[in-house]
Structures are given as structure tokens and as C-alpha cells.
Coordinates of C-alpha atoms and ligand atoms in Angstrom, one line a residue:
X126 CA -84.0 -79.8 62.0
X127 CA -85.1 -83.0 60.1
X128 CA -86.9 -82.4 56.8
X129 CA -89.9 -84.5 56.6
X130 CA -90.3 -86.2 53.0
X131 CA -93.1 -88.3 53.8
X132 CA -96.0 -87.4 56.0
X133 CA -99.6 -88.0 57.0
X134 CA -101.6 -85.2 58.2
X135 CA -105.2 -86.0 59.6
X136 CA -107.8 -83.2 58.5
X137 CA -110.0 -85.0 61.2
X138 CA -112.9 -84.9 58.6
X139 CA -115.3 -87.9 58.7
X140 CA -114.2 -89.7 61.8
X141 CA -116.8 -88.8 64.2
X142 CA -120.1 -90.2 65.1
X143 CA -123.1 -88.2 63.7
X144 CA -125.7 -86.6 66.0
X145 CA -128.9 -88.4 66.7
X146 CA -131.2 -88.1 63.6
X147 CA -134.2 -89.4 61.8
X148 CA -134.1 -89.8 58.0
X149 CA -137.1 -90.1 56.0
X150 CA -136.7 -91.6 52.5
X151 CA -139.5 -90.5 50.2
X152 CA -140.0 -93.0 47.4
X153 CA -138.5 -95.7 49.4
X154 CA -139.6 -98.6 47.1
X155 CA -137.6 -97.3 44.3
X156 CA -134.0 -98.7 43.0
X157 CA -131.9 -95.9 44.7
X158 CA -133.0 -96.9 48.2
X159 CA -132.2 -100.5 48.0
X160 CA -129.1 -100.2 45.9
X161 CA -127.5 -97.0 47.1
X162 CA -128.8 -95.4 50.1
X163 CA -129.5 -98.4 52.5
X164 CA -126.1 -100.1 51.8
X165 CA -124.4 -96.9 52.4
X166 CA -126.3 -96.4 55.7
X167 CA -125.4 -99.9 56.7
X168 CA -121.9 -99.3 56.1
X169 CA -121.8 -96.1 58.1
X170 CA -123.4 -98.3 60.9
X171 CA -120.7 -101.1 60.4
X172 CA -117.9 -98.3 60.7
X173 CA -119.5 -96.9 63.9
X174 CA -120.2 -93.6 62.3
X175 CA -124.0 -93.5 63.3
X176 CA -125.0 -92.7 66.8
X177 CA -126.8 -94.9 69.2
X178 CA -130.0 -93.2 68.4
X179 CA -131.2 -93.0 64.8
X180 CA -134.2 -93.9 62.8
X181 CA -134.6 -94.6 59.1
X182 CA -138.1 -94.3 57.9
X183 CA -139.1 -95.4 54.4
X184 CA -142.1 -93.6 53.0
X185 CA -143.9 -94.7 49.8
X186 CA -147.3 -95.4 48.4
X187 CA -147.6 -99.5 48.8
X188 CA -148.9 -100.5 52.1
X189 CA -146.2 -102.6 53.9
X190 CA -145.4 -103.4 57.6
X191 CA -141.9 -102.4 59.0
X192 CA -141.2 -106.1 58.8
X193 CA -141.8 -106.4 55.3
X194 CA -139.8 -103.3 54.5
X195 CA -137.0 -104.6 56.5
X196 CA -136.9 -107.8 54.9
X197 CA -136.8 -106.3 51.4
X198 CA -134.1 -104.1 52.3
X199 CA -132.0 -107.0 53.9
X200 CA -132.3 -108.8 50.6
X201 CA -131.1 -105.5 48.9
X202 CA -128.3 -104.8 51.0
X203 CA -127.1 -108.2 50.9
X204 CA -127.0 -108.0 47.1
X205 CA -125.7 -104.5 46.7
X206 CA -123.4 -104.0 49.6
X207 CA -119.6 -103.6 48.9
X208 CA -119.1 -105.9 51.9
X209 CA -117.6 -109.3 51.1
X210 CA -119.0 -110.8 54.2
X211 CA -122.5 -110.4 55.5
X212 CA -122.8 -109.7 59.2
X213 CA -126.0 -111.2 60.2
X214 CA -125.9 -109.9 63.8
X215 CA -125.1 -106.2 62.7
X216 CA -128.0 -106.3 60.3
X217 CA -130.4 -107.4 63.1
X218 CA -129.2 -104.6 65.2
X219 CA -129.2 -102.1 62.2
X220 CA -132.8 -103.0 61.2
X221 CA -134.4 -102.3 64.6
X222 CA -133.8 -98.7 63.5
X223 CA -135.6 -98.9 60.1
X224 CA -139.5 -98.3 59.8
X225 CA -141.9 -97.8 57.0
X226 CA -144.5 -95.3 56.7
X227 CA -147.4 -95.4 53.9
X228 CA -148.6 -92.3 52.1
X229 CA -149.5 -90.7 48.8
X230 CA -147.1 -87.7 48.1
X231 CA -149.9 -85.4 47.3
X232 CA -151.9 -86.2 50.4
X233 CA -151.5 -83.7 53.1
X234 CA -152.8 -86.0 55.9
X235 CA -150.0 -88.5 55.3
X236 CA -147.5 -85.9 56.5
X237 CA -149.5 -85.3 59.6
X238 CA -149.2 -89.0 60.1
X239 CA -145.6 -89.1 59.5
X240 CA -145.0 -86.2 61.9
X241 CA -146.9 -88.2 64.7
X242 CA -144.9 -91.2 63.7
X243 CA -141.6 -89.5 64.2
X244 CA -142.6 -88.4 67.6
X245 CA -143.5 -92.0 68.6
X246 CA -140.3 -93.6 67.5
X247 CA -137.9 -94.7 69.9
X248 CA -135.3 -91.8 71.0
X249 CA -137.2 -89.1 69.3
X250 CA -136.5 -86.9 72.2
X251 CA -132.8 -87.2 71.8
X252 CA -133.1 -86.8 67.8
X253 CA -134.7 -83.3 68.7
X254 CA -136.1 -82.7 65.4
X255 CA -132.8 -83.4 63.4
X256 CA -134.8 -84.8 60.4
X257 CA -133.4 -85.5 57.1
X258 CA -135.9 -85.7 54.4
X259 CA -134.5 -87.5 51.2
X260 CA -136.2 -87.1 47.9
X261 CA -135.7 -90.3 46.1
X262 CA -139.0 -89.9 44.2
X263 CA -139.8 -89.0 40.8
X264 CA -138.9 -85.4 40.1
X265 CA -142.2 -84.3 39.4
X266 CA -142.9 -84.9 43.5
X267 CA -139.9 -82.9 44.7
X268 CA -141.8 -79.7 44.8
X269 CA -145.2 -81.4 46.2
X270 CA -143.3 -83.3 48.9
X271 CA -141.4 -80.2 50.1
X272 CA -144.6 -78.3 50.1
X273 CA -146.5 -80.7 52.3
X274 CA -143.5 -81.3 54.7
X275 CA -143.6 -77.5 55.1
X276 CA -147.3 -77.5 55.7
X277 CA -147.2 -80.1 58.2
X278 CA -144.6 -78.0 60.3
X279 CA -141.9 -80.6 59.8
X280 CA -139.5 -77.6 58.9
X281 CA -139.3 -76.0 62.3
X282 CA -137.8 -72.7 63.3
X283 CA -134.9 -74.6 64.8
X284 CA -133.4 -75.3 61.3
X285 CA -132.1 -78.5 62.1
X286 CA -134.0 -80.2 59.3
X287 CA -132.4 -80.9 56.0
X288 CA -133.8 -81.6 52.6
X289 CA -131.7 -83.8 50.1
X290 CA -132.7 -83.9 46.6
X291 CA -131.6 -86.4 44.0
X292 CA -131.1 -85.3 40.3
X293 CA -132.5 -84.4 38.1
X294 CA -132.8 -80.8 38.9
X295 CA -135.2 -79.8 36.2
X296 CA -134.9 -80.6 32.7
X297 CA -133.8 -77.1 31.4
X298 CA -133.0 -73.7 33.1
X299 CA -136.6 -72.6 33.5
X300 CA -137.7 -76.0 35.3
X301 CA -134.8 -76.0 37.3
X302 CA -135.3 -72.3 38.5
X303 CA -139.0 -73.3 39.2
X304 CA -137.9 -76.2 41.3
X305 CA -135.5 -74.3 43.3
X306 CA -138.3 -71.8 44.1
X307 CA -140.5 -74.4 45.1
X308 CA -138.0 -76.1 47.3
X309 CA -136.7 -72.6 48.8
X310 CA -140.4 -71.9 49.7
X311 CA -140.1 -74.7 51.9
X312 CA -136.8 -74.6 53.4
X313 CA -133.6 -72.2 53.2
X314 CA -131.2 -72.7 50.6
X315 CA -128.6 -73.7 53.2
X316 CA -130.6 -76.6 54.4
X317 CA -130.9 -77.6 50.7
X318 CA -128.4 -80.6 49.9
X319 CA -128.6 -81.4 46.0
X320 CA -126.6 -84.6 45.5
X321 CA -124.3 -84.9 42.4
X322 CA -123.0 -88.4 43.3
X323 CA -119.8 -87.8 41.5
X324 CA -118.6 -85.3 44.1
X325 CA -119.0 -88.2 46.7
X326 CA -116.4 -90.3 44.8
X327 CA -113.0 -90.5 46.5
X328 CA -110.9 -89.7 43.5
X329 CA -113.0 -86.5 42.4
X330 CA -112.6 -85.2 46.0
X331 CA -108.8 -85.9 45.4
X332 CA -108.7 -83.5 42.8
X333 CA -108.8 -80.8 45.2
X334 CA -106.1 -82.3 47.3
X335 CA -104.0 -82.8 44.3
X336 CA -104.3 -79.3 43.0
X337 CA -104.2 -77.4 46.3
X338 CA -102.2 -79.8 48.8
X339 CA -99.1 -79.6 46.5
X340 CA -97.2 -76.8 45.2
X341 CA -95.6 -78.1 42.2
X342 CA -98.7 -78.2 39.8
X343 CA -100.4 -74.9 40.6
X344 CA -97.9 -72.8 38.8
X345 CA -98.2 -74.7 35.6
X346 CA -102.0 -75.0 35.9
X347 CA -102.8 -72.3 33.4
X348 CA -102.8 -71.1 29.7
X349 CA -99.0 -70.6 29.7
X350 CA -98.4 -74.4 30.2
X351 CA -101.4 -76.2 29.5
X352 CA -102.3 -76.7 25.7
X353 CA -105.6 -78.3 26.3
X354 CA -107.6 -80.4 28.7
X355 CA -109.6 -83.6 28.1
X356 CA -112.5 -84.9 30.4
X357 CA -113.9 -88.3 29.3
X358 CA -116.7 -90.0 31.3
X359 CA -117.3 -93.3 29.3
X360 CA -119.7 -96.2 30.1
X361 CA -119.4 -99.7 28.7
X362 CA -123.2 -100.3 29.3
X363 CA -126.1 -99.2 27.4
X364 CA -129.4 -97.8 28.9
X365 CA -130.5 -101.2 30.1
X366 CA -134.0 -101.0 31.9
X367 CA -133.7 -97.0 32.3
X368 CA -134.8 -96.5 28.6
X369 CA -138.1 -94.8 29.8
X370 CA -136.2 -92.0 31.8
X371 CA -133.0 -91.8 29.6
X372 CA -135.0 -91.3 26.3
X373 CA -136.5 -88.1 27.7
X374 CA -133.3 -86.8 29.1
X375 CA -130.1 -87.9 26.7
X376 CA -126.7 -87.6 27.7
X377 CA -126.4 -83.9 27.7
X378 CA -128.8 -83.5 30.3
X379 CA -127.9 -86.9 32.3
X380 CA -124.3 -86.6 32.4
X381 CA -123.2 -83.4 31.2
X382 CA -125.1 -80.8 33.0
X383 CA -124.2 -82.2 36.3
X384 CA -121.2 -84.6 36.7
X385 CA -119.3 -83.4 33.7
X386 CA -119.7 -79.8 34.7
X387 CA -118.6 -80.6 38.1
X388 CA -115.5 -82.2 37.0
X389 CA -114.6 -79.4 34.7
X390 CA -115.3 -76.8 37.5
X391 CA -113.1 -78.6 40.0
X392 CA -110.2 -78.9 37.3
X393 CA -110.4 -75.3 36.4
X394 CA -111.2 -73.4 39.6
X395 CA -109.1 -70.9 41.4
X396 CA -107.8 -72.0 44.9
X397 CA -110.6 -71.0 47.4
X398 CA -110.0 -68.8 50.1
X399 CA -110.7 -71.6 52.6
X400 CA -112.1 -75.2 52.6
X401 CA -115.5 -74.4 53.6
X402 CA -118.5 -75.1 51.7
X403 CA -119.5 -71.5 50.6
X404 CA -115.8 -70.7 49.5
X405 CA -115.4 -73.8 47.5
X406 CA -118.7 -73.3 45.8
X407 CA -118.0 -69.7 44.9
X408 CA -114.9 -70.7 43.0
X409 CA -116.9 -73.5 41.1
X410 CA -119.5 -71.2 40.2
X411 CA -117.2 -68.5 38.8
X412 CA -115.8 -71.1 36.4
X413 CA -119.3 -71.8 35.1
X414 CA -119.9 -68.5 34.9
X415 CA -116.9 -67.9 32.7
X416 CA -118.0 -70.3 30.0
X417 CA -120.1 -68.2 27.4
X418 CA -123.4 -69.4 25.9
X419 CA -122.9 -71.6 22.7
X420 CA -123.9 -69.5 19.5
X421 CA -125.9 -71.3 16.9
X422 CA -123.1 -71.1 14.2
X423 CA -120.5 -72.6 16.7
X424 CA -122.3 -75.8 17.3
X425 CA -121.2 -77.7 14.1
X426 CA -117.8 -77.2 15.2
X427 CA -118.0 -77.5 18.8
X428 CA -120.7 -80.0 19.6
X429 CA -121.2 -83.8 18.4
X430 CA -123.9 -85.7 19.3
X431 CA -124.4 -89.6 18.6
X432 CA -126.5 -92.5 19.4
X433 CA -125.4 -96.1 19.6
X434 CA -126.5 -98.6 17.0
X435 CA -129.7 -100.3 18.1
X436 CA -130.6 -97.6 20.8
X437 CA -134.1 -97.3 19.3
X438 CA -134.7 -100.8 19.8
X439 CA -134.1 -100.7 23.6
X440 CA -137.1 -101.1 26.0
X441 CA -139.2 -98.3 26.5
X442 CA -137.3 -96.1 24.0
X443 CA -139.2 -94.3 21.1
X444 CA -138.5 -96.1 17.8
X445 CA -137.8 -92.7 16.2
X446 CA -136.0 -91.3 19.0
X447 CA -133.7 -88.4 18.5
X448 CA -132.2 -88.6 22.0
X449 CA -128.1 -88.6 22.2
X450 CA -126.5 -91.3 24.2
X451 CA -123.2 -89.7 23.4
X452 CA -122.1 -86.2 23.4
X453 CA -118.7 -84.6 22.9
X454 CA -118.1 -80.8 23.4
X455 CA -115.3 -78.3 22.9
X456 CA -115.5 -75.2 25.1
X457 CA -113.6 -72.5 26.6
X458 CA -113.3 -71.2 30.0
X459 CA -113.2 -67.3 29.4
X460 CA -111.0 -66.1 32.3
X461 CA -107.5 -65.1 32.8
X462 CA -106.1 -68.3 33.7
X463 CA -107.7 -70.3 30.8
X464 CA -108.3 -67.8 27.9
X465 CA -107.9 -69.9 24.7
X466 CA -107.3 -73.1 26.2
X467 CA -110.0 -75.7 24.7
X468 CA -111.5 -78.1 27.1
X469 CA -112.8 -81.2 25.4
X470 CA -115.5 -83.1 27.3
X471 CA -117.2 -86.3 26.1
X472 CA -119.5 -88.8 27.7
X473 CA -121.4 -91.7 26.4
X474 CA -123.0 -95.1 26.7
X475 CA -122.0 -98.3 25.1
X476 CA -118.2 -97.1 24.7
X477 CA -115.4 -99.4 24.4
X478 CA -114.3 -99.1 28.2
X479 CA -115.7 -97.9 31.4
X480 CA -113.6 -95.0 32.3
X481 CA -113.6 -91.7 33.8
X482 CA -110.6 -89.6 33.4
X483 CA -109.3 -86.1 33.2
X484 CA -106.0 -85.5 30.9
X485 CA -104.2 -82.4 31.1
X486 CA -102.0 -81.9 28.1
X487 CA -99.2 -79.6 28.4
X488 CA -97.7 -77.4 25.7
X489 CA -94.8 -78.7 23.6
X490 CA -91.2 -77.6 24.4
X491 CA -89.9 -74.7 22.1
X492 CA -89.0 -75.9 18.7
X493 CA -85.4 -76.3 19.2
X494 CA -83.2 -79.3 20.5
X495 CA -85.3 -82.3 20.7
X496 CA -88.5 -80.9 19.5
X497 CA -86.7 -79.5 16.3
X498 CA -85.6 -83.2 15.5
X499 CA -88.6 -85.1 16.6
X500 CA -91.4 -82.8 15.7
X501 CA -94.7 -84.4 16.5
X502 CA -93.1 -87.5 17.5
X503 CA -91.8 -85.7 20.5
X504 CA -94.8 -86.7 23.1
X505 CA -96.2 -83.8 25.1
X506 CA -96.3 -84.0 28.8
X507 CA -99.5 -85.3 29.9
X508 CA -101.1 -85.6 33.2
X509 CA -103.8 -88.3 33.5
X510 CA -106.0 -88.3 36.6
X511 CA -107.9 -91.6 36.5
X512 CA -111.2 -91.2 38.5
X513 CA -112.4 -94.8 37.7
X514 CA -111.7 -97.6 37.5
X515 CA -108.1 -98.2 38.5
X516 CA -108.0 -94.9 40.4
X517 CA -104.7 -93.1 40.0
X518 CA -102.6 -90.4 38.6
X519 CA -100.0 -90.8 35.9
X520 CA -97.5 -88.2 34.7
X521 CA -96.0 -89.0 31.4
X522 CA -92.7 -87.4 30.6
X523 CA -89.8 -88.0 27.8
X524 CA -86.6 -89.7 28.7
X525 CA -83.6 -91.2 27.1
X526 CA -83.5 -94.8 26.4
X527 CA -80.2 -96.6 27.3
X528 CA -77.5 -96.9 24.7
X529 CA -78.6 -95.1 21.4
X530 CA -79.9 -91.8 21.2
X531 CA -83.8 -92.4 21.5
X532 CA -86.3 -90.6 23.4
X533 CA -89.2 -92.6 24.8
X534 CA -92.0 -91.4 26.8
X535 CA -92.3 -92.9 30.2
X536 CA -94.9 -92.8 33.1
X537 CA -94.6 -91.8 36.8
X538 CA -97.6 -93.7 38.4
X539 CA -99.6 -93.3 41.5
X540 CA -102.4 -96.0 41.8
X541 CA -104.6 -95.8 44.8
X542 CA -104.9 -99.6 45.3
X543 CA -101.2 -100.1 45.4
X544 CA -100.7 -97.0 47.6
X545 CA -103.9 -97.3 50.0
X546 CA -105.4 -100.7 49.5
X547 CA -108.5 -101.5 47.5
X548 CA -110.7 -99.8 50.2
X549 CA -112.9 -97.2 48.5
X550 CA -116.1 -96.1 50.2
X551 CA -119.2 -95.7 48.0
X552 CA -120.1 -92.0 47.1
X553 CA -123.2 -92.4 49.0
X554 CA -121.6 -93.1 52.2
X555 CA -119.6 -89.8 52.1
X556 CA -122.6 -87.8 51.0
X557 CA -125.1 -89.0 53.5
X558 CA -122.5 -88.8 56.3
X559 CA -121.8 -85.1 55.3
X560 CA -125.4 -84.4 55.2
X561 CA -125.9 -85.9 58.7
X562 CA -123.2 -83.6 60.0
X563 CA -124.2 -80.5 58.1
X564 CA -121.5 -80.3 55.8
X565 CA -122.7 -79.0 52.3
X566 CA -119.4 -78.9 50.6
X567 CA -120.0 -81.8 48.2
X568 CA -123.5 -80.7 47.4
X569 CA -124.4 -78.4 44.4
X570 CA -125.8 -74.9 45.1
X571 CA -128.8 -73.3 43.1
X572 CA -126.4 -70.9 41.5
X573 CA -124.0 -73.7 40.3
X574 CA -127.3 -75.5 38.9
X575 CA -128.4 -72.4 37.2
X576 CA -125.2 -71.8 35.3
X577 CA -124.7 -75.3 34.2
X578 CA -128.1 -75.3 32.8
X579 CA -127.4 -71.9 31.1
X580 CA -124.6 -73.6 29.2
X581 CA -126.6 -76.7 28.5
X582 CA -129.7 -74.9 27.2
X583 CA -127.6 -72.9 25.0
X584 CA -126.7 -76.2 23.2
X585 CA -129.9 -78.1 23.8
X586 CA -132.3 -75.3 22.4
X587 CA -130.3 -74.8 19.0
X588 CA -128.8 -78.2 18.1
X589 CA -132.1 -79.7 16.4
X590 CA -130.2 -79.0 12.9
X591 CA -127.1 -80.7 14.1
X592 CA -126.5 -84.3 12.6
X593 CA -127.2 -87.3 14.8
X594 CA -124.4 -89.6 14.3
X595 CA -124.7 -93.3 14.9
X596 CA -121.8 -95.3 16.5
X597 CA -120.9 -98.9 16.9
X598 CA -121.5 -100.6 20.5
X599 CA -118.1 -100.8 21.8
X600 CA -116.4 -98.3 19.9
X601 CA -115.2 -94.7 21.2
X602 CA -118.2 -93.0 19.8
X603 CA -118.9 -91.0 16.3
X604 CA -116.0 -90.3 14.3
X605 CA -117.1 -86.8 14.1
X606 CA -116.0 -86.5 17.7
X607 CA -112.3 -87.1 16.6
X608 CA -112.5 -84.2 14.1
X609 CA -113.4 -81.8 17.1
X610 CA -109.9 -82.5 17.7
X611 CA -107.9 -83.4 14.7
X612 CA -108.7 -80.0 13.2
X613 CA -106.3 -78.5 16.1
X614 CA -103.7 -81.3 15.9
X615 CA -105.0 -83.2 18.9
X616 CA -106.7 -86.5 19.5
X617 CA -108.4 -88.2 22.3
X618 CA -106.0 -89.7 24.5
X619 CA -107.9 -92.9 25.3
X620 CA -106.2 -96.0 26.6
X621 CA -105.2 -97.3 23.2
X622 CA -104.1 -93.9 21.9
X623 CA -101.8 -94.0 24.7
X624 CA -99.9 -90.9 25.8
X625 CA -96.6 -92.8 25.4
X626 CA -94.6 -93.0 22.2
X627 CA -91.2 -93.3 21.0
X628 CA -89.3 -90.9 19.1
X629 CA -86.1 -91.6 16.8
Ligands
BG6_1956 C1 -126.1 -91.2 36.7 C2 -126.8 -91.1 35.4 O1 -126.2 -89.9 37.4 O2 -124.7 -91.6 36.6 C3 -126.7 -92.7 34.6 O3 -128.3 -90.9 35.4 C4 -125.1 -93.0 34.6 O4 -127.2 -92.6 33.4 C5 -124.5 -92.8 36.1 O5 -125.1 -94.3 34.3 C6 -123.1 -93.0 35.9 O6 -122.5 -93.2 37.3 P1 -121.1 -93.9 37.7 O7 -121.1 -93.8 39.1 O8 -121.6 -95.3 37.4 O9 -120.2 -93.4 36.9

């Protein structure tokens, strides 16, 4: 039999057309709808993943006609869509499925009108109550909207309705728990889709494929072979016009509690029993449960917070603000696989480059042969999983240079764009599609949110005495964050401090 060295295997996920549906977007005049949701829905339409019968209803406070709402959406989609060419004809067809409904979120009668409207829309018989309610509102309305949807009977016994919630899920463990209770009072947990848009990114999903569709890495993926793991989500922009929101949140709540924790969980989790949503989320939550609370006396050695120069002068930011725009954390996953392996995580705004990556640093070879001669000049093997931009995977190992006896570290590269072309769907396309077909694998479950808050609360509630370091815009953050690593002989492996080296 001929051995297959290269192959493709169709998992069959994501190619079918969704069932007929009506999606109601609450807070439809906000940025999210025009920048992310509508472009994603239009793309799904262009790719023929939406059925013939579907309706999208924008719900917000300002009075507007369907035509006005469609015109606004058209302008937005033209501006924010990833398509290079505008397809006027396709938009004209698509927008005939778009409607607008006016209402105040706390007004119960608005939901009754909405219900009537949904029943009157074309194709409502085929939709058969398959409603998706998307909460793109300010978080204080999440509970209110869910309560009124329930009150108006829009969640029926048939359980065909889904509630999609955007972050933030609370501002700490207590508020998150309260929110979960409010939402669960209206709809069962299995019909709740909490969006963490990082999970919709192709490369983040590829983490699972990389780890569990290959056999060569898994035996090495543990404390025996891995020295430490670095996870960086660096942004090159500041808070921009979002100062009002961000100043009440900070990097720990805005990025660490959700996106960073998810990346960590996917990197450290055990292989799930199957690919279904519950098995996968069970394994992720176990990772989070294995991270102990931070003790106050540990914070000075394990947590660094920083604020970029000039942050306090940003629009709608308190001039005395003590909100962090950068956070670096060293933590441990206390289980059999990872005991004593440090995980270093950092995220910040106005850093040198926009980059999100996971670097797995393997242990040094035994101190004989080359290691005995070269010492620290002999680079450790590293595996760099680049999530964005320049998505790819790079394995760095040592090789002999031709001629004289030198060792140089070299890269084995896989680049998404070179291998598969530059097509990369937006995270929201995947997430909306999955919600439409009822696949909750890429959405966070209540217990994940709870555990992530437990960890973050143990930092947040105790770090008032920790210094707030300032850092220059365009740097890699405060120097104190380097010391988190140097005290153990490690360093952040950013692009400049490349993983590559030459040893004599
Ligand atoms: C959001 C945060 O969740 O993620 C923003 O609220 C942040 O502050 C953004 O800028 C980063 O997302 P991405 O996809 O650009 O890496």
C-alpha cells in the first residue's frame, strides 16, 4: 500500500447552509454592528452560507426607517468589509433581508411589538421561531433585555432561540455571576453563546489542530521537555476613542480575563475525549481550575502593571487614572502536565508592534557535548505560534554551518499565506455561522468565565500597592516586565530578541 505523506481531510464543518433564521441585534446603532456583525453576515451571504429565508432586525433607541438603517449599514459594510470589490447587486439582495425596529431596552411593550414584527416578516413561517438575539448593547442592559425577551414569550419551549452575548461578562467574579444568573433565568445555559472573538480567529482554532492532529508534539508537550511558555498579545495602537470604556476596565479585565486566558487554556489543555463543545470546554475549564489564586505577597514577583506615556491625556480618560494599559503576569498551571513550568503572559496597548503569539521554549539539552562548550550561547529550541499578523508556525533548532565548526539556530517555517493564500475569514463570520448552526464549541461557558474571574480577581483585588510603571509609546512595555523573566535567566522572545543565535 502506498504511504500518504501529504493529504487533505475534509472535516465537513462550515460548508453547509444554515437553517432559516431571524437575528435581532440589540444596540444596532453601535460600532460593533456596522464594523463587525453586518460585514460578517454579508460575507456569509456572499459565500452562500445563508439560506434563502433569513431576516436581520436591528433594534435600537433612535427612530429610523428600514431604508435608513439599510443605507447606514451599506455605508459601513462598504468601509469595513474585507472584500476588495463591492458587489452592488448582491448587497441589494442582501439588504432586502434587513429591517429595523425601534424601542427602549427597559420598555416591555417594545418587545411585544418586536414579537409582532417578527411574525409579520416575510418567511416567518419557515423561520419557525429560530431566533438569535444578539446583545450588542452596553453591558448594563444584558440582563434587562434577556428579562423582557423572556417576558414577551420570545424564548419558547421549542428551545430554538439563542442568546448571543458580547463581552464584558461582568467586571469581576461577583458581577459576572449575577449576570449569568440573570441570563440563565431567561434562557438555558446551552442556548447562551458568549462571544470571545479570539476563539473565532483561524489561527487560534489551528492551535487545536496543531496539537491534536499531529503526533510529534504531544509527547513533548509537558514539564519534562518544556522550560516555559510565553504568550504575548501586543497592540500597536492606544485606546483611541474608547477611553471612556477602557478607563473603567484596564488590560487585566479587557484582554487578560478573556482572550489571554483562552489562549492559555488552549495551549495547556489535555486532549478532549471528542471534538464536541462540552468535551472541549471541560478540558479548558480544568486548566483554569488548576491555576491557584495569587497571594498578595506573590504579586511583586509575578505581576507587572504599566501605563503608556500620555494615557491620562487621552479623550475621556481620568487625568489621575490608575488604569493599566499593560499587564504582564507569571503564573503556574498546577497539574501533572505543567507543574513548575512558568507561563509568562503579557498584553498591552501602544507597544512596538501589533503581534499575538505563543512561544514554547524547550529545555536545554544535557550539559555535555555542544551545550558544555557553548553554554547559554546554544539556543534552546523554540516553537513560535504566530496568531496575527503573518500567521504561521516556526520551529527553531540548531544546525552546523557549512565548513568551520559553528552552530547556528535556524527556522523551519510554515506560513499560512504562503501555504493557503491570504484568505482569512473574520472571526465574526465563523462565530455567527456557528451560532446559527447551533455549535457552541467556540463560545465560553459560564464555568470558564467564573474561573477566569477568580484568577483575575485575586490580582485585581490586591494589587493597589503595586507600582504603576509608565512606559514609552512604541516600546515593549515597562522594564519591570523584563525582570519577571531575567530573574530566571529567561527573556521575552520578541521579534528583535529573535529566537535565533550563533554559537562559536
Ligand atoms: C477587544 C478589546 O476585546 O480586543 C480591545 O476590548 C482590543 O481593547 C481588541 O483592542 C483586540 O482584538 P484584535 O482582534 O484586534 O486583536
